[in-house]
Short mmCIF file of C-alpha atoms and ligand atoms in Angstrom, two decimals:
data_model
loop_
_atom_site.label_atom_id
_atom_site.label_comp_id
_atom_site.label_asym_id
_atom_site.label_seq_id
_atom_site.Cartn_x
_atom_site.Cartn_y
_atom_site.Cartn_z
CA UNK A 1110 228.61 67.71 186.38
CA UNK A 1111 230.47 66.10 183.75
CA UNK A 1112 229.54 62.59 184.64
CA UNK A 1113 225.90 63.59 184.77
CA UNK A 1114 224.03 62.97 181.18
CA UNK A 1115 220.69 65.19 182.18
CA UNK A 1116 223.28 68.41 182.97
CA UNK A 1117 225.56 67.95 179.99
CA UNK A 1118 222.95 67.41 178.07
CA UNK A 1119 221.24 70.46 179.15
CA UNK A 1120 224.14 72.34 179.03
CA UNK A 1121 224.92 71.42 175.70
CA UNK A 1122 221.17 72.70 174.61
CA UNK A 1123 221.94 75.85 176.33
CA UNK A 1124 224.98 76.72 174.79
CA UNK A 1125 223.80 75.49 171.01
CA UNK A 1126 220.20 77.75 172.42
CA UNK A 1127 222.79 80.83 173.03
CA UNK A 1128 225.49 80.51 170.21
CA UNK A 1129 222.18 80.28 167.94
CA UNK A 1130 220.77 83.14 168.95
CA UNK A 1131 224.15 85.18 169.19
CA UNK A 1132 224.72 83.77 165.27
CA UNK A 1133 221.31 85.01 164.50
CA UNK A 1134 222.07 88.78 165.55
CA UNK A 1135 225.53 88.68 164.64
CA UNK A 1136 224.44 88.05 160.79
CA UNK A 1137 221.51 90.62 161.17
CA UNK A 1138 224.09 92.55 162.37
CA UNK A 1139 226.68 92.07 159.24
CA UNK A 1140 223.97 92.58 156.84
CA UNK A 1141 222.94 95.35 158.30
CA UNK A 1142 226.63 96.86 158.31
CA UNK A 1143 226.71 95.44 154.77
CA UNK A 1144 223.70 97.04 153.46
CA UNK A 1145 224.70 100.64 155.05
CA UNK A 1146 228.13 100.44 153.32
CA UNK A 1147 226.31 99.71 150.20
CA UNK A 1148 223.69 102.58 150.41
CA UNK A 1149 226.37 105.21 151.52
CA UNK A 1150 228.27 104.49 148.57
CA UNK A 1151 225.28 104.58 146.42
CA UNK A 1152 224.46 107.83 146.96
CA UNK A 1153 227.68 109.45 147.31
CA UNK A 1154 228.46 107.86 143.51
CA UNK A 1155 224.76 108.75 142.64
CA UNK A 1156 225.87 112.63 143.56
CA UNK A 1157 229.10 112.36 142.02
CA UNK A 1158 227.58 111.04 138.63
CA UNK A 1159 224.94 114.17 138.75
CA UNK A 1160 227.35 116.51 139.39
CA UNK A 1161 229.20 115.43 136.48
CA UNK A 1162 226.37 115.14 134.12
CA UNK A 1163 224.98 118.18 135.10
CA UNK A 1164 228.37 120.07 134.69
CA UNK A 1165 228.31 118.44 130.82
CA UNK A 1166 224.75 119.40 130.43
CA UNK A 1167 225.33 122.57 130.92
CA UNK A 1168 228.53 123.24 128.78
CA UNK A 1169 226.76 121.05 126.14
CA UNK A 1170 223.44 123.33 125.75
CA UNK A 1171 224.80 126.43 124.04
CA UNK A 1172 226.39 124.31 121.41
CA UNK A 1173 223.56 121.93 120.40
CA UNK A 1174 221.78 123.23 117.22
CA UNK A 1175 219.80 120.95 115.23
CA UNK A 1176 218.20 117.28 117.10
CA UNK A 1177 220.46 114.47 117.09
CA UNK A 1178 223.59 116.01 115.24
CA UNK A 1179 226.77 116.67 117.17
CA UNK A 1180 228.14 120.22 115.77
CA UNK A 1181 232.04 120.34 114.98
CA UNK A 1182 232.69 122.45 117.78
CA UNK A 1183 231.58 119.41 120.21
CA UNK A 1184 234.20 117.05 118.53
CA UNK A 1185 236.83 119.82 119.30
CA UNK A 1186 235.62 119.98 122.83
CA UNK A 1187 235.21 116.23 123.25
CA UNK A 1188 237.69 114.72 120.98
CA UNK A 1189 237.82 111.18 122.53
CA UNK A 1190 234.27 110.76 121.11
CA UNK A 1191 233.42 108.13 118.38
CA UNK A 1192 231.07 108.83 116.32
CA UNK A 1193 228.92 106.11 115.19
CA UNK A 1194 229.54 105.51 111.50
CA UNK A 1195 233.03 107.06 112.02
CA UNK A 1196 236.44 105.45 112.03
CA UNK A 1197 237.35 105.50 115.64
CA UNK A 1198 240.62 106.12 117.10
CA UNK A 1199 239.91 104.35 120.63
CA UNK A 1200 243.61 105.16 121.84
CA UNK A 1201 243.72 108.62 120.75
CA UNK A 1202 240.11 109.41 122.12
CA UNK A 1203 240.53 107.90 125.15
CA UNK A 1204 243.90 110.14 126.04
CA UNK A 1205 241.63 113.14 125.54
CA UNK A 1206 239.23 112.19 128.30
CA UNK A 1207 241.04 113.82 130.70
CA UNK A 1208 239.21 114.09 133.99
CA UNK A 1209 236.09 112.20 132.60
CA UNK A 1210 238.27 109.24 131.72
CA UNK A 1211 240.20 109.48 135.25
CA UNK A 1212 237.01 108.61 136.89
CA UNK A 1213 236.34 105.64 135.01
CA UNK A 1214 233.35 107.36 133.28
CA UNK A 1215 231.98 106.88 130.06
CA UNK A 1216 229.47 109.44 127.70
CA UNK A 1217 227.05 108.71 125.29
CA UNK A 1218 224.83 110.84 122.92
CA UNK A 1219 221.43 109.01 121.95
CA UNK A 1220 219.12 110.96 119.70
CA UNK A 1221 215.56 111.47 120.52
CA UNK A 1222 214.66 107.89 119.43
CA UNK A 1223 217.18 106.26 121.79
CA UNK A 1224 219.37 105.55 118.94
CA UNK A 1225 223.37 105.58 119.53
CA UNK A 1226 224.86 109.04 118.10
CA UNK A 1227 228.16 109.08 119.37
CA UNK A 1228 230.41 107.48 122.37
CA UNK A 1229 233.39 107.46 124.53
CA UNK A 1230 235.00 104.20 124.81
CA UNK A 1231 236.53 102.57 128.58
CA UNK A 1232 239.88 101.72 128.78
CA UNK A 1233 238.84 97.59 128.45
CA UNK A 1234 237.34 98.73 125.25
CA UNK A 1235 233.73 97.09 126.52
CA UNK A 1236 230.36 98.39 124.78
CA UNK A 1237 227.53 98.00 126.98
CA UNK A 1238 224.10 97.89 125.87
CA UNK A 1239 221.81 100.83 125.50
CA UNK A 1240 218.92 99.47 128.17
CA UNK A 1241 216.46 101.99 128.56
CA UNK A 1242 216.38 105.86 129.08
CA UNK A 1243 215.19 105.83 132.60
CA UNK A 1244 217.32 108.23 134.55
CA UNK A 1245 219.12 105.85 137.41
CA UNK A 1246 220.25 102.32 135.91
CA UNK A 1247 222.85 99.87 136.92
CA UNK A 1248 224.41 97.91 133.75
CA UNK A 1249 226.30 94.64 133.68
CA UNK A 1250 228.53 94.19 130.44
CA UNK A 1251 229.86 90.91 128.80
CA UNK A 1252 232.49 90.49 130.93
CA UNK A 1253 230.18 90.97 134.14
CA UNK A 1254 231.66 94.61 135.28
CA UNK A 1255 228.87 96.67 136.27
CA UNK A 1256 228.45 100.50 135.69
CA UNK A 1257 226.18 102.98 137.43
CA UNK A 1258 224.53 105.24 135.03
CA UNK A 1259 222.74 108.18 134.58
CA UNK A 1260 220.56 109.53 131.79
CA UNK A 1261 219.46 113.49 130.91
CA UNK A 1262 217.86 115.09 128.33
CA UNK A 1263 219.61 117.72 125.96
CA UNK A 1264 217.83 119.94 124.50
CA UNK A 1265 219.22 122.47 121.45
CA UNK A 1266 219.50 126.50 122.02
CA UNK A 1267 216.28 126.82 120.96
CA UNK A 1268 214.65 124.58 123.20
CA UNK A 1269 214.20 121.55 120.66
CA UNK A 1270 214.38 118.36 122.44
CA UNK A 1271 218.02 117.19 120.72
CA UNK A 1272 218.03 113.68 122.67
CA UNK A 1273 219.90 112.14 125.54
CA UNK A 1274 222.76 112.50 127.18
CA UNK A 1275 224.28 109.22 129.23
CA UNK A 1276 226.83 109.49 131.92
CA UNK A 1277 228.16 106.27 133.56
CA UNK A 1278 230.79 105.19 135.96
CA UNK A 1279 232.59 101.56 136.18
CA UNK A 1280 231.72 99.89 139.43
CA UNK A 1281 234.93 97.87 139.07
CA UNK A 1282 236.76 99.07 141.95
CA UNK A 1283 233.74 99.38 144.42
CA UNK A 1284 232.74 95.69 143.53
CA UNK A 1285 236.41 94.32 144.26
CA UNK A 1286 236.16 96.27 147.60
CA UNK A 1287 232.69 94.66 148.35
CA UNK A 1288 234.20 91.19 147.50
CA UNK A 1289 237.01 91.72 150.30
CA UNK A 1290 233.93 92.97 152.79
CA UNK A 1291 231.87 89.61 151.80
CA UNK A 1292 235.50 87.48 152.35
CA UNK A 1293 235.86 89.02 156.02
CA UNK A 1294 232.23 88.57 156.83
CA UNK A 1295 232.01 84.89 155.78
CA UNK A 1296 235.28 83.93 157.07
CA UNK A 1297 234.88 86.07 160.39
CA UNK A 1298 231.36 85.04 161.47
CA UNK A 1299 232.06 80.81 161.39
CA UNK A 1300 235.06 81.93 163.59
CA UNK A 1301 233.33 84.32 165.88
CA UNK A 1302 230.38 81.91 166.19
CA UNK A 1303 233.01 79.23 167.21
CA UNK A 1304 233.93 81.68 169.78
CA UNK A 1305 230.93 82.58 171.19
CA UNK A 1306 229.88 78.34 170.83
CA UNK A 1307 233.15 78.17 173.17
CA UNK A 1308 232.03 81.04 175.58
CA UNK A 1309 228.23 80.10 175.87
CA UNK A 1310 229.61 76.31 176.85
CA UNK A 1311 231.80 78.30 179.60
CA UNK A 1312 229.01 80.78 180.31
CA UNK A 1313 226.00 77.99 180.80
CA UNK A 1314 228.56 75.43 183.11
CA UNK A 1315 228.54 78.49 185.16
CA UNK A 1316 224.86 78.98 185.24
CA UNK A 1317 223.91 75.14 185.68
CA UNK A 1318 226.40 75.21 189.26
CA UNK A 1319 224.25 76.15 191.33
CA UNK A 1320 221.44 74.13 190.08
CA UNK A 1321 223.36 71.06 189.82
CA UNK A 1322 224.41 71.66 193.57
CA UNK A 1323 220.78 72.18 194.85
CA UNK A 1324 220.19 68.72 192.93
CA UNK A 1325 222.76 67.22 194.33
CA UNK A 1326 221.84 68.20 197.82
CA UNK A 1327 218.12 66.84 197.08
CA UNK A 1328 219.88 63.60 195.81
CA UNK A 1329 221.71 63.47 198.90
CA UNK A 1330 218.60 64.03 201.37
CA UNK A 1331 216.62 61.79 199.42
CA UNK A 1332 218.99 59.12 200.26
CA UNK A 1333 220.02 60.64 204.06
CA UNK A 1334 215.84 60.30 204.35
CA UNK A 1335 215.28 57.22 203.14
CA UNK A 1336 218.31 55.95 205.61
CA UNK A 1337 216.56 57.60 208.58
CA UNK A 1338 213.31 56.13 207.67
CA UNK A 1339 214.60 52.57 207.20
CA UNK A 1340 216.56 52.49 211.01
CA UNK A 1341 213.22 52.79 212.72
CA UNK A 1342 211.45 50.43 210.51
CA UNK A 1343 213.86 47.70 210.08
CA UNK A 1344 214.37 47.72 214.44
CA UNK A 1345 210.47 47.66 214.61
CA UNK A 1346 210.30 44.50 211.86
CA UNK A 1347 213.17 42.73 213.67
CA UNK A 1348 211.16 43.26 217.03
CA UNK A 1349 208.08 41.73 215.41
CA UNK A 1350 209.55 39.08 214.24
CA UNK A 1351 211.60 38.11 217.25
CA UNK A 1352 208.26 38.00 219.02
CA UNK A 1353 206.60 35.77 216.49
CA UNK A 1354 209.01 33.16 216.67
CA UNK A 1355 208.54 32.89 220.14
CA UNK A 1356 205.56 30.80 220.92
CA UNK A 1357 205.11 31.26 224.52
CA UNK A 1358 204.93 34.47 225.57
CA UNK A 1359 204.70 36.27 228.89
CA UNK A 1360 202.56 39.05 229.20
CA UNK A 1361 205.56 41.34 230.76
CA UNK A 1362 207.20 40.16 227.61
CA UNK A 1363 204.62 41.21 225.53
CA UNK A 1364 204.43 44.92 227.11
CA UNK A 1365 208.39 45.39 226.57
CA UNK A 1366 207.91 44.25 222.49
CA UNK A 1367 205.09 47.08 222.58
CA UNK A 1368 206.58 49.31 224.37
CA UNK A 1369 209.95 48.90 222.15
CA UNK A 1370 207.79 49.45 218.80
CA UNK A 1371 206.17 52.24 220.32
CA UNK A 1372 209.62 53.81 220.69
CA UNK A 1373 210.62 53.29 217.58
CA UNK A 1374 207.23 54.61 216.38
CA UNK A 1375 207.46 57.43 217.96
CA UNK A 1376 210.90 58.17 216.66
CA UNK A 1377 209.49 57.41 213.12
CA UNK A 1378 206.52 60.07 213.84
CA UNK A 1379 209.03 62.67 214.97
CA UNK A 1380 211.23 62.26 212.16
CA UNK A 1381 208.33 62.63 209.46
CA UNK A 1382 206.80 65.54 211.55
CA UNK A 1383 210.25 67.15 210.92
CA UNK A 1384 210.72 66.69 207.73
CA UNK A 1385 207.06 67.75 206.97
CA UNK A 1386 207.96 70.86 209.20
CA UNK A 1387 211.13 71.51 207.09
CA UNK A 1388 209.13 71.20 203.66
CA UNK A 1389 206.45 73.54 204.73
CA UNK A 1390 209.19 76.06 205.50
CA UNK A 1391 210.67 75.25 202.18
CA UNK A 1392 207.72 76.27 200.08
CA UNK A 1393 207.15 79.43 203.11
CA UNK A 1394 203.32 77.67 203.59
CA UNK A 1395 203.60 78.31 207.25
CA UNK A 1396 204.29 81.92 206.85
CA UNK A 1397 200.66 82.77 206.98
CA UNK A 1398 199.66 82.46 210.31
CA UNK A 1399 201.60 85.12 211.87
CA UNK A 1400 201.35 87.05 215.06
CA UNK A 1401 203.06 88.87 217.64
CA UNK A 1402 205.16 86.37 220.11
CA UNK A 1403 206.65 87.63 223.10
CA UNK A 1404 209.99 85.94 223.44
CA UNK A 1405 210.32 86.69 226.96
CA UNK A 1406 207.68 84.10 227.42
CA UNK A 1407 208.99 81.49 225.14
CA UNK A 1408 212.19 81.61 226.73
CA UNK A 1409 211.11 80.90 230.05
CA UNK A 1410 208.72 77.95 228.99
CA UNK A 1411 211.69 76.30 227.45
CA UNK A 1412 213.74 76.89 230.30
CA UNK A 1413 211.22 75.42 232.55
CA UNK A 1414 210.58 72.53 230.07
CA UNK A 1415 214.21 71.53 229.11
CA UNK A 1416 215.38 72.06 232.85
CA UNK A 1417 214.55 68.30 233.73
CA UNK A 1418 216.23 67.27 231.21
CA UNK A 1419 219.42 69.34 231.78
CA UNK A 1420 219.23 68.11 235.68
CA UNK A 1421 219.78 64.42 234.45
CA UNK A 1422 223.30 65.42 233.65
CA UNK A 1423 223.69 68.07 236.58
CA UNK A 1424 224.05 71.25 233.80
CA UNK A 1425 222.73 74.58 235.01
CA UNK A 1426 220.79 76.22 233.12
CA UNK A 1427 220.48 80.18 233.41
CA UNK A 1428 218.14 82.76 231.65
CA UNK A 1429 219.70 86.21 231.29
CA UNK A 1430 216.44 88.67 230.09
CA UNK A 1431 215.11 92.27 230.38
CA UNK A 1432 212.23 92.09 231.95
CA UNK A 1433 210.82 95.31 230.95
CA UNK A 1434 209.86 95.80 227.93
CA UNK A 1435 209.25 92.55 226.82
CA UNK A 1436 211.18 91.87 223.40
CA UNK A 1437 208.07 90.37 221.33
CA UNK A 1438 208.69 89.70 217.61
CA UNK A 1439 206.40 88.77 214.33
CA UNK A 1440 206.01 85.22 214.08
CA UNK A 1441 204.38 81.44 214.73
CA UNK A 1442 205.08 80.81 218.50
CA UNK A 1443 205.18 77.16 217.81
CA UNK A 1444 207.58 77.70 215.65
CA UNK A 1445 210.06 80.00 217.72
CA UNK A 1446 209.43 78.04 220.66
CA UNK A 1447 210.92 74.79 218.51
CA UNK A 1448 213.22 76.86 217.36
CA UNK A 1449 214.70 77.66 220.90
CA UNK A 1450 214.06 73.78 222.03
CA UNK A 1451 216.47 72.58 219.50
CA UNK A 1452 219.02 75.18 220.35
CA UNK A 1453 218.68 74.33 224.04
CA UNK A 1454 218.38 70.69 223.65
CA UNK A 1455 221.54 70.57 221.57
CA UNK A 1456 223.10 72.60 224.30
CA UNK A 1457 222.50 69.81 226.74
CA UNK A 1458 223.51 66.95 224.51
CA UNK A 1459 226.84 68.40 223.55
CA UNK A 1460 227.37 69.51 226.93
CA UNK A 1461 229.70 67.74 229.71
CA UNK A 1462 228.47 66.75 232.97
CA UNK A 1463 227.70 69.58 235.45
CA UNK A 1464 228.62 72.23 232.37
CA UNK A 1465 226.35 75.15 232.07
CA UNK A 1466 223.90 76.82 229.59
CA UNK A 1467 222.85 80.54 229.00
CA UNK A 1468 220.02 81.56 227.58
CA UNK A 1469 220.50 85.28 227.18
CA UNK A 1470 217.89 87.92 225.34
CA UNK A 1471 218.06 91.42 224.39
CA UNK A 1472 217.21 93.88 221.74
CA UNK A 1473 219.67 96.00 219.67
CA UNK A 1474 219.50 97.76 216.49
CA UNK A 1475 216.05 96.72 216.01
CA UNK A 1476 216.53 93.36 216.45
CA UNK A 1477 216.16 90.74 218.89
CA UNK A 1478 218.64 88.85 219.88
CA UNK A 1479 219.27 85.59 221.27
CA UNK A 1480 222.16 83.70 222.85
CA UNK A 1481 222.12 80.36 223.91
CA UNK A 1482 225.77 79.46 225.17
CA UNK A 1483 227.03 76.35 226.56
CA UNK A 1484 230.32 74.84 228.12
CA UNK A 1485 229.77 71.45 225.86
CA UNK A 1486 232.43 69.73 223.49
CA UNK A 1487 232.65 72.67 220.70
CA UNK A 1488 232.50 72.54 217.53
CA UNK A 1489 235.10 71.93 214.68
CA UNK A 1490 235.72 74.54 212.35
CA UNK A 1491 235.50 71.96 209.36
CA UNK A 1492 232.55 71.25 210.80
CA UNK A 1493 231.06 74.65 211.20
CA UNK A 1494 229.77 75.26 207.35
CA UNK A 1495 227.98 71.86 207.80
CA UNK A 1496 226.03 71.53 210.84
CA UNK A 1497 223.00 73.44 209.68
CA UNK A 1498 222.57 70.82 206.58
CA UNK A 1499 219.79 68.13 206.51
CA UNK A 1500 221.04 65.09 208.29
CA UNK A 1501 224.72 66.26 208.77
CA UNK A 1502 225.85 64.96 212.00
CA UNK A 1503 229.25 65.71 213.48
CA UNK A 1504 231.49 63.02 213.14
CA UNK A 1505 231.83 62.22 216.73
CA UNK A 1506 228.05 62.75 217.26
CA UNK A 1507 227.53 59.73 214.77
CA UNK A 1508 228.25 56.91 216.76
CA UNK A 1509 226.48 58.64 219.85
CA UNK A 1510 223.57 56.64 220.85
CA UNK A 1511 222.27 60.51 222.25
CA UNK A 1512 222.43 61.96 218.85
CA UNK A 1513 219.18 62.73 217.00
CA UNK A 1514 218.67 62.57 213.13
CA UNK A 1515 220.67 65.67 212.40
CA UNK A 1516 217.18 67.71 211.29
CA UNK A 1517 217.43 69.54 214.33
CA UNK A 1518 219.47 72.83 213.23
CA UNK A 1519 218.41 72.99 209.48
CA UNK A 1520 214.87 73.20 211.49
CA UNK A 1521 216.29 75.76 213.54
CA UNK A 1522 217.81 77.65 210.24
CA UNK A 1523 214.47 77.40 208.16
CA UNK A 1524 212.74 78.79 210.92
CA UNK A 1525 214.85 81.65 211.25
CA UNK A 1526 215.27 82.37 207.49
CA UNK A 1527 211.19 82.11 207.38
CA UNK A 1528 210.97 84.82 210.20
CA UNK A 1529 213.36 87.10 208.28
CA UNK A 1530 216.36 86.14 210.96
CA UNK A 1531 219.85 84.82 210.56
CA UNK A 1532 221.73 82.73 212.77
CA UNK A 1533 225.49 82.35 213.72
CA UNK A 1534 227.71 80.25 215.43
CA UNK A 1535 230.98 80.91 217.38
CA UNK A 1536 232.67 77.56 219.01
CA UNK A 1537 235.94 76.60 220.78
CA UNK A 1538 236.23 73.10 221.32
CA UNK A 1539 236.23 71.62 224.48
CA UNK A 1540 235.24 75.11 225.93
CA UNK A 1541 232.02 75.72 224.40
CA UNK A 1542 229.25 76.81 221.37
CA UNK A 1543 227.25 80.21 221.21
CA UNK A 1544 224.59 80.20 218.92
CA UNK A 1545 223.02 83.54 218.09
CA UNK A 1546 219.73 84.32 216.53
CA UNK A 1547 218.76 87.61 215.32
CA UNK A 1548 214.77 88.31 214.41
CA UNK A 1549 213.50 91.79 213.39
CA UNK A 1550 211.54 93.42 216.00
CA UNK A 1551 207.35 93.25 216.01
P1 ADP B 2351 221.68 66.21 215.82
O1 ADP B 2351 219.95 66.06 215.73
O2 ADP B 2351 222.58 65.34 215.32
O3 ADP B 2351 221.49 67.03 217.07
P2 ADP B 2351 221.80 68.83 214.73
O4 ADP B 2351 221.03 69.25 213.06
O5 ADP B 2351 220.83 69.56 215.86
O6 ADP B 2351 221.52 67.30 214.57
O7 ADP B 2351 223.28 69.07 214.74
C1 ADP B 2351 224.06 68.26 213.86
C2 ADP B 2351 225.13 68.77 214.52
O8 ADP B 2351 225.88 70.27 214.85
C3 ADP B 2351 225.43 67.76 215.66
O9 ADP B 2351 225.44 66.40 215.32
C4 ADP B 2351 226.85 68.23 216.21
O10 ADP B 2351 227.68 67.52 215.74
C5 ADP B 2351 226.42 69.60 216.25
N1 ADP B 2351 226.19 70.72 217.16
C6 ADP B 2351 224.99 71.23 217.23
N2 ADP B 2351 225.15 71.93 218.21
C7 ADP B 2351 225.95 71.89 218.96
C8 ADP B 2351 226.70 72.10 220.28
N3 ADP B 2351 226.02 72.74 221.20
N4 ADP B 2351 227.69 71.89 220.44
C9 ADP B 2351 228.65 70.94 219.94
N5 ADP B 2351 228.17 70.65 218.40
C10 ADP B 2351 226.50 70.42 218.10
#
């Protein structure tokens, strides 16, 4: 297959399509998994911030008296706070952040107008601009660190609006983790694609093998058919040319020439008829005219027709059938007749002088069994596989004058298959051969 450009090109295109489709699916899958991880993490993070904010909100509410003002009690409870306009000991405040600081959290107090009142600071000392007062936000500082932030409204003890509490958490760790995931996807995807490409190349090679085989068979068939057709044509041309170059041709010579031409013409017609029959069987065109066919009658007719031919080589044809009940199958009578003629004529052609042929018709297991046994030359094991190939002739038979075109058994096989049956052959060299056809009963 490697040498054929068409097949190589098709194989390459198949592999590329396959790898492309797989690559697309893999990318979709990776993006889906990545998005699912993001979503799951966002939900967990939101719940965590929500719970911290809720706790802070509940503990602050009883302490708030005047809107926008942080009571001293709050300073004591949250010593890490930096009040706007006052000096702030960041180290000291951070140390006092306790559980909140450990989770990379920050908190901010805003008055009712959204102005900053107090804030805790992150360990890096970064400050984040107040963006808006919407409940959920994801903010980015100047160092491109991201924070997830929740804003809730604070009320004083007597239910006046105090201002806003913002609780945020750094996404630094999460972003680092995502970076690793992205790295794995970016490196893993091309590697998987390369592996998929290799597998696709192998698979498309496997898928193309039967197509390539039948393509080669068709090529071989065309070459053989052309060769077989050329032989009688060339013979006819030679006869006609030699006759034309002879100026004084007698009537007897003219008759001989015409008879030779007629023989070649018949050979040519037979060949074309066989090729047409094979191509019709290939397209199942002949299966339309199905009717019950009595195999007993066909066997008797063929034996009678072939007897004179067998007599020439002193070959005896014996028929073994059960007269009652007659064995019938659904099919085309002319084809079944042709099937048996081909088998019996081979049994005569490849037999010894004085040999025997036995045609045995029986039925078993809802099948009609038709056997043609001969005591002929037999078929070598190496050839048995190939005798049903179109135009195949055994090595020993190529040189024989009596040899046919090599289409006989391929026609037999095509007819058997068109009738839903199967054919088997057993043979022993110089002892004889047995062809067994099994057809479904009517
Ligand atoms: P052909 O026209 O050459 O007979 P077939 O397709 O009928 O073509 O047979 C193919 C080959 O199978 C023959 O050339 C011959 O070698 C072998 N063959 C077929 N039938 C027999 C048989 N009964 N005994 C021995 N060889 C056989």
